[in-house]
């Protein structure tokens, strides 16, 4: 079994040190860094930010460094020192028999302001600022901080697991029914994007989550001022390996290969207007059956964004046992819960509701299986709800997980 010392830990130690420095300095509620502490922060930033070969800008005004593929933060991971990864890597995926359509929904072609993103051999990485690090101190602990496989409703009682989430979080989700023999090689969904109103340290998100024990991977969208410093709807990934975790590329663990899709990109152009236009995006996490790496695939073209190397996992090195789809919100103690999804309870109409549709898992042999049976879990039905049902439009019909709600913000 590999020894799991990794950079996450180092990162968390940095945050811990900063936390104490700041709480000491912050007695009066002011956060003034002394010169030496400021210097320490600078030193950490230097470790996290890699030299830029080119600097590019999205049409939303976000600035990205094009970082040499081989210098990306992922390779600071001690278990990836001897990797033989390269920028032309392609997964061998048995499931998504890519019938690469000429779909216009290619994410990479639409985001850059002018000269089309980063050059081959580099990957786009948002430069981490002092503010980013200081805000991260206030990120809540991840709700996944609970080991829970065994707690799943073994009784087949669909009331779901108890006390699974740390206080402050609320979910409205669907997940694969508990089965001790679950062996998933991937999962996916098509989801639409909203921009629920959050402020302060609240956040509101929708995600696909795959898990075995304390190893958890997520992809989705979120509005999270603590993480991003703004209230835009943004793409995100989250990586958890045992007690260590982070968003996007803040820790080493995810190898980017795509030159055009940043992990934290704004989705504001694709945000749905309830009852009006709706945009949707496909999100897959799928294991390469040859290498065991978990690939992140986005858009109808299954664009290959990058992968979590098999080396960093123990359980997930082989397969996932649990998959979840749906909404999650957070607010700190004493602060009202923010809206989720469309900010309204679902009414059974995909033009009005936030949804995850066409949800799939890949079974042990990597074959796509449509998920038609799920366990719904809703923490507080007075704030959020979730419905799993088939909706027809024209000649096609899909199974939809429709989720969302106003939280503690009253509906108009
Ligand atoms: C790919 O798409 C074309 C056109 O829609 C269709 O005719 C063909 O059967 C598809 N191929 C596969 C492998 O799905
Ligand atoms: C399911 O669990 C709930 C809560 O423990 C309990 O009230 C209910 O009776 C159970 N239902 C069945 C069918 O066992
Ligand atoms: C995997 O899924 C395919 C397609 O549904 C099915 O034919 C096959 O029997 C499944 N394999 C296993 C091991 O469950």
Coordinates of C-alpha atoms and ligand atoms in Angstrom, one line a residue:
X1 CA 0.0 0.0 0.0
X2 CA 1.4 3.4 -0.9
X3 CA 2.3 5.7 1.9
X4 CA 0.1 8.7 1.7
X5 CA 2.2 11.7 2.5
X6 CA 1.1 14.3 0.1
X7 CA 1.0 17.9 -0.7
X8 CA -2.5 18.3 0.5
X9 CA -1.1 18.0 4.0
X10 CA 1.5 20.6 3.4
X11 CA -1.2 22.9 2.1
X12 CA -3.4 22.3 5.1
X13 CA -0.4 23.0 7.4
X14 CA 0.1 26.3 5.7
X15 CA -3.5 27.2 6.2
X16 CA -3.3 26.2 9.9
X17 CA -0.2 28.3 10.4
X18 CA -1.9 31.2 8.7
X19 CA -5.0 30.7 10.8
X20 CA -3.1 31.1 14.0
X21 CA -1.1 34.1 12.7
X22 CA -4.3 35.8 11.7
X23 CA -6.3 35.0 14.7
X24 CA -3.5 36.5 16.8
X25 CA -3.3 39.5 14.6
X26 CA -7.0 39.7 14.4
X27 CA -7.9 40.4 18.0
X28 CA -9.4 43.7 17.0
X29 CA -11.1 42.1 14.0
X30 CA -8.4 43.6 11.8
X31 CA -6.3 41.4 9.6
X32 CA -3.0 43.2 9.3
X33 CA -0.1 41.0 8.4
X34 CA 3.2 41.8 9.9
X35 CA 6.2 42.0 7.6
X36 CA 7.5 38.6 8.5
X37 CA 4.1 36.9 8.1
X38 CA 3.6 38.7 4.8
X39 CA 7.0 37.3 3.7
X40 CA 5.9 33.8 4.6
X41 CA 2.7 34.2 2.6
X42 CA 4.8 35.4 -0.4
X43 CA 7.0 32.3 0.0
X44 CA 3.9 30.0 -0.1
X45 CA 2.6 31.8 -3.1
X46 CA 5.9 31.2 -4.9
X47 CA 5.5 27.5 -4.3
X48 CA 1.9 27.4 -5.6
X49 CA 2.2 29.7 -8.6
X50 CA 4.3 28.4 -11.4
X51 CA 6.0 30.5 -14.0
X52 CA 3.8 31.6 -16.9
X53 CA 4.8 30.9 -20.5
X54 CA 2.0 33.1 -21.7
X55 CA -0.8 35.0 -20.0
X56 CA -4.3 34.7 -21.3
X57 CA -7.6 36.3 -20.5
X58 CA -11.1 34.9 -20.7
X59 CA -13.9 37.0 -22.0
X60 CA -15.1 37.4 -18.4
X61 CA -11.9 39.1 -17.5
X62 CA -10.2 36.2 -15.6
X63 CA -6.5 36.1 -16.1
X64 CA -4.8 32.7 -16.5
X65 CA -1.1 31.7 -16.6
X66 CA -0.2 29.1 -19.2
X67 CA 2.0 26.9 -17.2
X68 CA 4.3 24.3 -18.7
X69 CA 2.6 20.9 -18.6
X70 CA 5.5 19.4 -16.7
X71 CA 5.6 22.2 -14.1
X72 CA 2.0 22.1 -13.1
X73 CA 1.3 21.8 -9.3
X74 CA 0.0 18.2 -9.7
X75 CA 3.6 17.0 -10.1
X76 CA 4.6 18.4 -6.7
X77 CA 2.8 15.4 -5.4
X78 CA 5.4 13.0 -3.8
X79 CA 3.7 10.0 -5.4
X80 CA 4.0 11.5 -8.9
X81 CA 7.7 12.2 -8.9
X82 CA 8.4 9.5 -11.4
X83 CA 5.4 9.9 -13.6
X84 CA 5.6 9.4 -17.3
X85 CA 2.6 11.6 -18.1
X86 CA 2.8 13.9 -21.2
X87 CA 0.7 16.6 -22.8
X88 CA -0.7 14.3 -25.5
X89 CA -2.1 11.7 -23.1
X90 CA -5.4 10.2 -24.2
X91 CA -7.4 7.8 -22.1
X92 CA -8.7 4.5 -23.3
X93 CA -12.3 4.8 -22.4
X94 CA -14.6 1.9 -23.2
X95 CA -17.9 3.6 -22.5
X96 CA -18.2 7.0 -24.1
X97 CA -17.8 5.8 -27.6
X98 CA -17.2 9.3 -28.7
X99 CA -19.3 10.1 -31.6
X100 CA -17.7 13.5 -31.5
X101 CA -20.5 15.4 -33.0
X102 CA -20.0 18.9 -34.3
X103 CA -21.8 20.1 -31.3
X104 CA -21.3 23.8 -30.9
X105 CA -21.2 23.4 -27.1
X106 CA -17.4 22.9 -27.0
X107 CA -16.4 24.8 -23.8
X108 CA -12.9 25.5 -24.8
X109 CA -13.7 27.4 -27.9
X110 CA -16.0 29.9 -26.3
X111 CA -14.3 31.1 -23.3
X112 CA -11.2 33.0 -24.4
X113 CA -11.3 36.6 -25.2
X114 CA -8.8 36.7 -28.1
X115 CA -6.0 34.4 -29.0
X116 CA -7.7 31.1 -28.1
X117 CA -6.2 30.1 -24.7
X118 CA -2.9 28.4 -23.9
X119 CA -0.5 27.0 -26.4
X120 CA 0.1 23.2 -26.7
X121 CA 2.3 21.9 -24.0
X122 CA 0.9 24.2 -21.4
X123 CA -2.2 24.3 -19.2
X124 CA -4.3 27.2 -18.0
X125 CA -4.0 27.9 -14.2
X126 CA -5.5 30.9 -12.4
X127 CA -2.8 32.7 -10.5
X128 CA -3.4 32.3 -6.7
X129 CA -3.3 35.6 -4.9
X130 CA -2.8 36.5 -1.2
X131 CA -6.5 37.2 -1.0
X132 CA -7.3 33.7 -2.3
X133 CA -5.2 32.1 0.4
X134 CA -6.6 34.3 3.1
X135 CA -10.2 33.6 2.0
X136 CA -9.5 29.9 2.0
X137 CA -9.0 30.0 5.7
X138 CA -12.7 30.5 6.0
X139 CA -13.7 27.6 3.8
X140 CA -15.9 25.3 5.8
X141 CA -14.8 21.7 6.4
X142 CA -16.0 19.5 3.5
X143 CA -19.2 17.6 4.3
X144 CA -17.4 14.5 3.0
X145 CA -15.4 14.6 6.2
X146 CA -17.5 11.7 7.4
X147 CA -16.8 8.1 6.6
X148 CA -20.1 6.6 5.7
X149 CA -20.2 3.7 3.4
X150 CA -21.3 1.4 6.2
X151 CA -23.9 3.8 7.4
X152 CA -25.8 3.7 4.1
X153 CA -29.3 2.5 4.5
X154 CA -28.4 -1.2 4.6
X155 CA -31.9 -1.8 5.8
X156 CA -33.2 -0.7 2.4
X157 CA -35.1 1.9 4.3
X158 CA -35.0 4.9 2.0
X159 CA -35.0 7.4 4.7
X160 CA -31.3 7.6 4.1
X161 CA -28.2 7.8 6.3
X162 CA -28.4 9.8 9.5
X163 CA -26.3 12.8 10.5
X164 CA -24.2 12.4 7.5
X165 CA -23.4 16.0 6.9
X166 CA -21.6 18.4 9.1
X167 CA -23.8 21.1 10.4
X168 CA -24.2 24.0 8.1
X169 CA -24.6 21.9 5.0
X170 CA -27.9 20.9 3.4
X171 CA -28.4 18.6 0.5
X172 CA -31.1 17.6 -2.0
X173 CA -29.6 14.7 -3.9
X174 CA -30.1 11.4 -5.6
X175 CA -27.6 8.6 -5.1
X176 CA -27.1 5.0 -6.2
X177 CA -28.9 2.6 -3.9
X178 CA -26.6 1.0 -1.4
X179 CA -25.2 -2.4 -2.5
X180 CA -22.2 -4.0 -1.0
X181 CA -21.3 -5.2 -4.5
X182 CA -21.3 -1.8 -6.2
X183 CA -18.2 -1.4 -8.4
X184 CA -18.4 1.8 -10.5
X185 CA -15.8 2.7 -13.1
X186 CA -17.4 6.1 -13.7
X187 CA -20.5 8.3 -13.6
X188 CA -22.0 11.2 -15.5
X189 CA -24.8 13.7 -15.8
X190 CA -26.1 16.5 -17.9
X191 CA -26.9 19.4 -15.8
X192 CA -28.1 23.0 -16.2
X193 CA -26.6 26.0 -14.6
X194 CA -28.1 28.6 -12.3
X195 CA -26.8 31.5 -10.3
X196 CA -28.5 31.3 -6.9
X197 CA -28.0 34.4 -4.7
X198 CA -25.4 33.8 -2.0
X199 CA -23.4 36.2 0.0
X200 CA -20.7 36.2 2.7
X201 CA -19.6 32.7 3.6
X202 CA -22.6 30.9 2.1
X203 CA -22.2 28.8 -1.0
X204 CA -24.6 26.9 -3.3
X205 CA -23.6 24.1 -5.7
X206 CA -24.6 21.2 -7.8
X207 CA -22.3 18.2 -8.3
X208 CA -21.6 14.8 -9.4
X209 CA -19.7 12.9 -6.7
X210 CA -18.1 9.5 -6.8
X211 CA -16.7 7.9 -3.7
X212 CA -15.1 5.0 -2.1
X213 CA -14.7 5.5 1.7
X214 CA -12.7 8.6 2.4
X215 CA -11.7 9.0 -1.3
X216 CA -14.0 11.3 -3.1
X217 CA -14.0 13.1 -6.4
X218 CA -16.5 15.8 -7.5
X219 CA -17.3 17.9 -10.5
X220 CA -20.0 20.5 -10.7
X221 CA -20.8 24.1 -10.6
X222 CA -20.9 26.4 -7.6
X223 CA -21.4 30.0 -6.5
X224 CA -18.9 30.4 -3.7
X225 CA -17.5 33.8 -2.7
X226 CA -15.2 32.3 -0.1
X227 CA -13.5 30.1 -2.7
X228 CA -13.6 32.4 -5.7
X229 CA -14.0 35.9 -4.3
X230 CA -17.0 36.6 -6.5
X231 CA -20.6 35.4 -7.0
X232 CA -20.3 34.0 -10.5
X233 CA -21.4 30.5 -11.3
X234 CA -18.2 28.6 -11.9
X235 CA -17.1 25.2 -12.8
X236 CA -15.2 23.3 -10.0
X237 CA -13.7 20.0 -9.1
X238 CA -13.0 18.8 -5.6
X239 CA -10.5 16.2 -4.6
X240 CA -10.5 14.4 -1.3
X241 CA -8.0 11.7 -0.3
X242 CA -8.4 10.7 3.3
X243 CA -8.2 13.8 5.5
X244 CA -6.8 16.0 2.9
X245 CA -8.8 17.9 0.3
X246 CA -9.0 20.9 -1.9
X247 CA -10.8 22.6 -4.8
X248 CA -9.5 22.8 -8.4
X249 CA -5.7 22.8 -8.5
X250 CA -5.1 24.3 -5.1
X251 CA -3.6 21.0 -4.1
X252 CA -1.6 18.6 -6.2
X253 CA -3.6 15.7 -7.4
X254 CA -5.2 16.6 -10.6
X255 CA -3.2 16.6 -13.8
X256 CA -4.5 19.1 -16.4
X257 CA -4.0 18.2 -20.1
X258 CA -6.5 20.4 -21.8
X259 CA -5.1 23.8 -22.9
X260 CA -8.5 25.4 -23.2
X261 CA -10.7 24.5 -20.2
X262 CA -9.8 26.0 -16.9
X263 CA -11.2 24.1 -13.9
X264 CA -12.6 27.2 -12.3
X265 CA -14.0 28.8 -15.4
X266 CA -17.1 31.1 -15.3
X267 CA -20.3 29.7 -16.7
X268 CA -22.2 32.9 -16.5
X269 CA -23.0 32.9 -20.2
X270 CA -24.7 29.6 -19.8
X271 CA -26.8 30.4 -16.7
X272 CA -30.4 29.4 -17.2
X273 CA -33.3 31.8 -16.8
X274 CA -36.1 30.1 -15.1
X275 CA -38.9 29.5 -17.6
X276 CA -36.8 30.8 -20.4
X277 CA -33.6 29.8 -21.9
X278 CA -31.8 26.9 -20.4
X279 CA -28.3 25.7 -21.1
X280 CA -26.9 22.4 -20.0
X281 CA -23.5 20.8 -19.8
X282 CA -22.3 17.2 -19.7
X283 CA -19.9 16.2 -16.9
X284 CA -18.3 12.8 -16.6
X285 CA -15.7 11.2 -14.3
X286 CA -14.6 8.0 -15.9
X287 CA -11.8 5.6 -15.1
X288 CA -9.3 4.6 -17.8
X289 CA -9.6 0.8 -17.7
X290 CA -6.0 0.4 -18.7
X291 CA -4.2 2.9 -16.5
X292 CA -6.7 3.3 -13.7
X293 CA -6.6 7.1 -13.9
X294 CA -9.9 8.9 -13.4
X295 CA -10.6 11.3 -16.3
X296 CA -12.7 14.4 -16.2
X297 CA -14.7 14.8 -19.4
X298 CA -16.8 17.8 -20.1
X299 CA -19.3 18.9 -22.8
X300 CA -21.2 16.9 -25.4
X301 CA -17.9 16.2 -27.1
X302 CA -16.5 14.6 -23.9
X303 CA -13.6 17.0 -24.0
X304 CA -10.7 15.5 -22.0
X305 CA -9.9 18.1 -19.3
X306 CA -7.4 16.0 -17.3
X307 CA -7.2 13.2 -14.8
X308 CA -6.6 12.1 -11.2
X309 CA -3.7 9.6 -11.4
X310 CA -4.4 6.2 -10.0
X311 CA -1.2 6.5 -7.9
X312 CA -2.8 8.9 -5.4
X313 CA -5.6 6.6 -4.4
X314 CA -6.1 3.4 -2.4
X315 CA -9.7 2.4 -2.7
X316 CA -10.5 4.5 -5.8
X317 CA -7.5 3.0 -7.4
X318 CA -9.9 0.1 -8.3
X319 CA -13.5 1.4 -8.3
X320 CA -16.1 3.7 -6.7
X321 CA -18.9 2.3 -4.5
X322 CA -21.2 5.3 -4.3
X323 CA -22.3 8.0 -6.7
X324 CA -24.4 11.1 -5.9
X325 CA -26.0 13.8 -8.0
X326 CA -27.6 17.0 -6.9
X327 CA -27.5 20.2 -4.9
X328 CA -25.6 21.1 -1.8
X329 CA -25.6 24.4 0.1
X330 CA -23.8 25.8 3.1
X331 CA -24.1 28.7 5.5
X332 CA -22.1 29.3 8.7
X333 CA -23.9 28.9 12.0
X334 CA -26.6 31.6 12.6
X335 CA -26.7 32.6 8.9
X336 CA -29.9 31.7 6.9
X337 CA -29.5 28.9 4.3
X338 CA -29.1 30.2 0.8
X339 CA -31.2 29.2 -2.3
X340 CA -30.3 26.0 -4.2
X341 CA -30.6 25.4 -7.9
X342 CA -33.2 27.6 -9.6
X343 CA -34.0 29.0 -6.1
X344 CA -37.5 27.5 -6.3
X345 CA -38.9 24.1 -5.4
X346 CA -39.0 21.8 -8.5
X347 CA -42.3 21.8 -10.3
X348 CA -41.6 18.9 -12.6
X349 CA -40.6 21.1 -15.6
X350 CA -37.1 21.2 -16.9
X351 CA -37.6 24.7 -18.2
X352 CA -38.2 25.9 -14.6
X353 CA -36.2 23.5 -12.5
X354 CA -32.6 22.9 -11.8
X355 CA -31.8 19.4 -12.9
X356 CA -29.3 16.6 -13.4
X357 CA -30.6 14.4 -16.3
X358 CA -29.4 11.3 -18.1
X359 CA -27.5 10.2 -15.1
X360 CA -25.3 7.2 -15.7
X361 CA -22.8 4.9 -14.0
X362 CA -20.2 2.7 -15.6
X363 CA -20.2 -0.7 -14.3
X364 CA -17.3 -2.9 -13.5
X365 CA -16.6 -3.7 -17.1
X366 CA -16.9 0.0 -18.0
X367 CA -20.3 -0.3 -19.7
X368 CA -22.7 2.6 -19.5
X369 CA -25.7 1.9 -17.4
X370 CA -28.6 4.4 -17.3
X371 CA -29.5 5.0 -13.7
X372 CA -33.3 4.5 -13.3
X373 CA -33.4 3.7 -9.6
X374 CA -32.0 6.1 -7.0
X375 CA -32.3 6.9 -3.3
X376 CA -33.3 10.5 -2.7
X377 CA -32.0 12.3 0.3
X378 CA -33.3 15.7 1.4
X379 CA -32.0 17.2 4.6
X380 CA -34.8 19.7 5.0
X381 CA -37.9 19.5 2.8
X382 CA -39.1 22.9 3.9
X383 CA -36.1 24.4 2.3
X384 CA -35.2 22.1 -0.6
X385 CA -36.8 19.3 -2.6
X386 CA -35.8 16.7 -5.1
X387 CA -37.9 14.7 -7.6
X388 CA -36.7 11.9 -9.9
X389 CA -39.0 11.4 -12.9
X390 CA -39.2 11.0 -16.6
X391 CA -40.0 14.0 -18.6
X392 CA -40.9 14.0 -22.3
X393 CA -40.1 16.7 -24.8
X394 CA -40.8 16.1 -28.5
X395 CA -39.9 12.5 -29.2
X396 CA -37.2 12.1 -26.6
X397 CA -37.6 11.5 -22.9
X398 CA -35.1 11.5 -20.1
X399 CA -35.0 10.7 -16.5
X400 CA -34.5 13.9 -14.5
X401 CA -33.4 14.6 -11.0
X402 CA -35.1 17.9 -10.4
X403 CA -33.9 19.6 -7.3
X404 CA -33.7 23.0 -5.6
X405 CA -35.4 25.4 -3.3
X406 CA -35.4 28.8 -1.7
X407 CA -33.6 27.8 1.5
X408 CA -34.5 30.3 4.2
X409 CA -35.0 33.1 1.6
X410 CA -38.7 33.5 1.1
X411 CA -40.0 32.8 -2.4
X412 CA -41.5 35.7 -4.2
Ligands
LIG1 C1 -22.6 8.7 -34.9 O1 -23.6 9.7 -35.4 C2 -24.1 9.4 -36.6 C3 -25.0 10.6 -37.0 O2 -25.8 11.0 -36.0 C4 -24.8 8.1 -36.6 O3 -25.3 7.8 -37.9 C5 -23.8 7.0 -36.2 O4 -24.5 5.7 -36.1 C6 -23.2 7.3 -34.9 N1 -22.2 6.3 -34.5 C7 -22.1 5.8 -33.3 C8 -21.0 4.8 -33.2 O5 -22.9 6.0 -32.5
LIG2 C1 -37.4 3.9 8.1 O1 -36.7 4.6 9.0 C2 -37.4 5.6 9.7 C3 -36.5 6.4 10.6 O2 -35.6 5.6 11.3 C4 -38.5 4.9 10.4 O3 -39.3 5.9 11.1 C5 -39.4 4.2 9.5 O4 -40.4 3.5 10.2 C6 -38.6 3.2 8.7 N1 -39.4 2.6 7.6 C7 -39.3 1.3 7.4 C8 -40.3 0.9 6.2 O5 -38.6 0.5 7.9
LIG3 C1 -22.3 -4.1 -17.4 O1 -23.3 -3.5 -18.1 C2 -23.6 -4.1 -19.3 C3 -24.6 -3.2 -20.0 O2 -25.7 -3.0 -19.2 C4 -24.2 -5.5 -19.0 O3 -24.5 -6.1 -20.3 C5 -23.1 -6.3 -18.3 O4 -23.7 -7.5 -17.9 C6 -22.7 -5.5 -17.0 N1 -21.6 -6.2 -16.4 C7 -21.5 -6.5 -15.1 C8 -20.3 -7.2 -14.6 O5 -22.4 -6.1 -14.3

